[in-house]
Every structure is written in C-alpha cells, then in structure tokens.
GROMACS .gro file of C-alpha atoms in nm:
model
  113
    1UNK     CA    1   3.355   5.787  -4.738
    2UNK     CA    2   3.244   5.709  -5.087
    3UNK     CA    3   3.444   5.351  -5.233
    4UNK     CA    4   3.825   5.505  -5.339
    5UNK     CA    5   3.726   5.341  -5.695
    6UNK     CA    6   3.493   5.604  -5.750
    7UNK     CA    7   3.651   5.869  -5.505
    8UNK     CA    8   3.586   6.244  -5.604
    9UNK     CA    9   3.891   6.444  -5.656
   10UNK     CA   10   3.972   6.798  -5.748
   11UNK     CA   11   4.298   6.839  -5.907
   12UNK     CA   12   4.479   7.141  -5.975
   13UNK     CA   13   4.690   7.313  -6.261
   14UNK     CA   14   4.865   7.634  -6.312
   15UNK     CA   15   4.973   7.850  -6.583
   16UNK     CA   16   5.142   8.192  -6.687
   17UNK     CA   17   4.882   8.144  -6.974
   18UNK     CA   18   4.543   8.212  -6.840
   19UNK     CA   19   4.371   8.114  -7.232
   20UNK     CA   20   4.570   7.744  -7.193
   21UNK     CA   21   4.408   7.689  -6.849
   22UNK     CA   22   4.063   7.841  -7.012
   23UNK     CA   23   4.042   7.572  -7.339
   24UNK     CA   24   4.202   7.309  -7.082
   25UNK     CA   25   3.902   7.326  -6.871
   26UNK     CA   26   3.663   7.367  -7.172
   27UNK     CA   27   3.802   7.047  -7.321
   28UNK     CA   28   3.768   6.859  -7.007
   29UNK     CA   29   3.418   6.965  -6.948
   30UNK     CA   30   3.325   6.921  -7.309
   31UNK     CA   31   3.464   6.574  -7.244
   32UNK     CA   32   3.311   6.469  -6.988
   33UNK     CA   33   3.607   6.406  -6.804
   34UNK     CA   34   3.553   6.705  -6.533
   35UNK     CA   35   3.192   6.824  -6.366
   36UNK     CA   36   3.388   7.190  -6.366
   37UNK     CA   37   3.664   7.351  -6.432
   38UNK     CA   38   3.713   7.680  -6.231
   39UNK     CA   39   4.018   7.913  -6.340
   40UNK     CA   40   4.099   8.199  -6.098
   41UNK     CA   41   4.392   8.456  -6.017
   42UNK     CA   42   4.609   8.643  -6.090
   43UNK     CA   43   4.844   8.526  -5.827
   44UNK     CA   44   5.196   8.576  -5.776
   45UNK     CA   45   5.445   8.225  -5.771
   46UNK     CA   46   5.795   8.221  -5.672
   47UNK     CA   47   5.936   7.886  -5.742
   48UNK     CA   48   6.309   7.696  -5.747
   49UNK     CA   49   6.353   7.694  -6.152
   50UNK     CA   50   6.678   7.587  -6.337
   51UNK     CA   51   6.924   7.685  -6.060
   52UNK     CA   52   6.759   8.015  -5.940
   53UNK     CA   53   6.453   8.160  -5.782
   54UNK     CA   54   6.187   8.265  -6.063
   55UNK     CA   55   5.870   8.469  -6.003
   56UNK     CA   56   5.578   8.491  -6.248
   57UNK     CA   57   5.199   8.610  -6.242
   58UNK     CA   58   4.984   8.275  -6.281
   59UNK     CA   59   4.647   8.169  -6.256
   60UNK     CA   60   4.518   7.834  -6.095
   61UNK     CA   61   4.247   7.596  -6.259
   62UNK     CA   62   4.061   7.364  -6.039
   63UNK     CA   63   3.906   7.105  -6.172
   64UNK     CA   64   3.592   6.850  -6.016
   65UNK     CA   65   3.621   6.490  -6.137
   66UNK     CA   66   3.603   6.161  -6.006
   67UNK     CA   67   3.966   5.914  -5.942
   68UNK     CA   68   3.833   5.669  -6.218
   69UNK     CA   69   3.890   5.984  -6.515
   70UNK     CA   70   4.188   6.082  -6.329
   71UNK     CA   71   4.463   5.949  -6.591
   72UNK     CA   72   4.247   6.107  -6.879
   73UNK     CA   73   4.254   6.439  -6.703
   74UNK     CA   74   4.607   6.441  -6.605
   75UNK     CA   75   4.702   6.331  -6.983
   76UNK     CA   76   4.466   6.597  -7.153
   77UNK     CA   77   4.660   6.852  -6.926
   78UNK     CA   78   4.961   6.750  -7.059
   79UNK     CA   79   4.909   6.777  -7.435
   80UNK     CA   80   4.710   7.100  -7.372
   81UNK     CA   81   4.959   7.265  -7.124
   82UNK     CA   82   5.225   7.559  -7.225
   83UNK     CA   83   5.446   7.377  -6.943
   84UNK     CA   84   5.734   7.174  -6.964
   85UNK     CA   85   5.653   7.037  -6.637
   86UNK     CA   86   5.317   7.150  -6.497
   87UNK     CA   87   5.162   7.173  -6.146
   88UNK     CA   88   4.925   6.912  -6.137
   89UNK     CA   89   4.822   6.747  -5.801
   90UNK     CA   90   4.500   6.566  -5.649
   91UNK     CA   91   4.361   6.626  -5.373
   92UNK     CA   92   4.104   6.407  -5.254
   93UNK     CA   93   3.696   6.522  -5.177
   94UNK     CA   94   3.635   6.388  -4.884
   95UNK     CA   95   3.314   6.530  -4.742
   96UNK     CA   96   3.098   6.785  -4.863
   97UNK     CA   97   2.730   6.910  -4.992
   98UNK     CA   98   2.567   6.564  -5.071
   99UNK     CA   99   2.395   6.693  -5.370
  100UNK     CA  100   2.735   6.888  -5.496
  101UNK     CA  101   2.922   6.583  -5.518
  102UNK     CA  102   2.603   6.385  -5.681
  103UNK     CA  103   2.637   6.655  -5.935
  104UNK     CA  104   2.977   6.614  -6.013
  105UNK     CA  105   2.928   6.179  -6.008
  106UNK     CA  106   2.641   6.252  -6.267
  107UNK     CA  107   2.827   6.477  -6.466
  108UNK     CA  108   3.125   6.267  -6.528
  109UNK     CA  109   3.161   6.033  -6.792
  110UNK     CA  110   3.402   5.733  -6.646
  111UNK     CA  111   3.349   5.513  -6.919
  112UNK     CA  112   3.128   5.257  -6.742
  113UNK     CA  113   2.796   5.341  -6.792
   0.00000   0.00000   0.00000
C-alpha cells in the first residue's frame, strides 16, 4: 500500500440536484483537485430527516483524488452543494489497476510539484 500521505481516495456526494453534482465535478476536475468525477443515478434515498422518515430521488457523484487534496475537495463541495448538510465520505483505494491509479496520481494537482 501506497504511503497514507499520498493515499488515493474516492469520496462520495449526493444530491436531489443532479446539475449541482454535474458543475461540482466539473469544478473539481477543472481544478485539478479530482482525476474524475463520475455522477450516476437516479436512485431512490430514504433517510432520518428533521424528526421523520424522508424519501427523495438522488443521484451519487464519485469522485478520484488523492488524501493530500482531500480538504480542498471536501470544502469545494461545500460552497457548491444545494445541501445543508451533504453526504460526503472517503473511502480509501486500496488496490487496483496499477496504471488507473498512476492516472489519477498524475492527474491531480496536490500542490507540491
């Protein structure tokens, strides 16, 4: 496993709004803060909301980045989301097509170069 410094990491966003998730993951891409930015769905969530059980049609964004742009993603998702309190969690890469995750080291920008 690849040094936890530069550990890839695909983290994950919802929305209600599938054009927020859309310029979210142009804007991290254009950025260089995210290799890719994948938005799929619909999908149906049922969630604990404000005392009651809500249901709404969503769509999920995954995005490819590295643990070093991590606080620059999760903050651009936060200025750009239609949430008051978004999904976003990490989940680490641990393993996967060697030249996949060289692509997604070379294709973001962590500020050190």
């Amino acid at each position: 496993m690849t040094d936890l410094k530069a550990q890839l990491i695909l983290v994950r966003t919802t929305s209600s709004d599938v054009a927020v998730l859309k310029k979210i993951g142009r804007q991290l891409v254009l950025e260089k803060l995210a290799a890719c930015a994948q938005v799929s769905g619909p999908m149906e969530s049922q969630f604990y909301w404000e005392g009651k059980i809500d249901k709404v049609e969503e769509w999920s964004c995954s995005i490819k980045t590295t643990s070093e742009a991590w606080q620059r993603v999760q903050q651009t998702i936060l200025d750009m989301h239609n949430y008051d309190t978004p999904e976003i969690v990490v989940v680490p890469i641990i393993d996967g097509s060697e030249s996949y995750l060289n692509w997604v080291r070379e294709n973001v920008d962590t500020g050190n170069s």
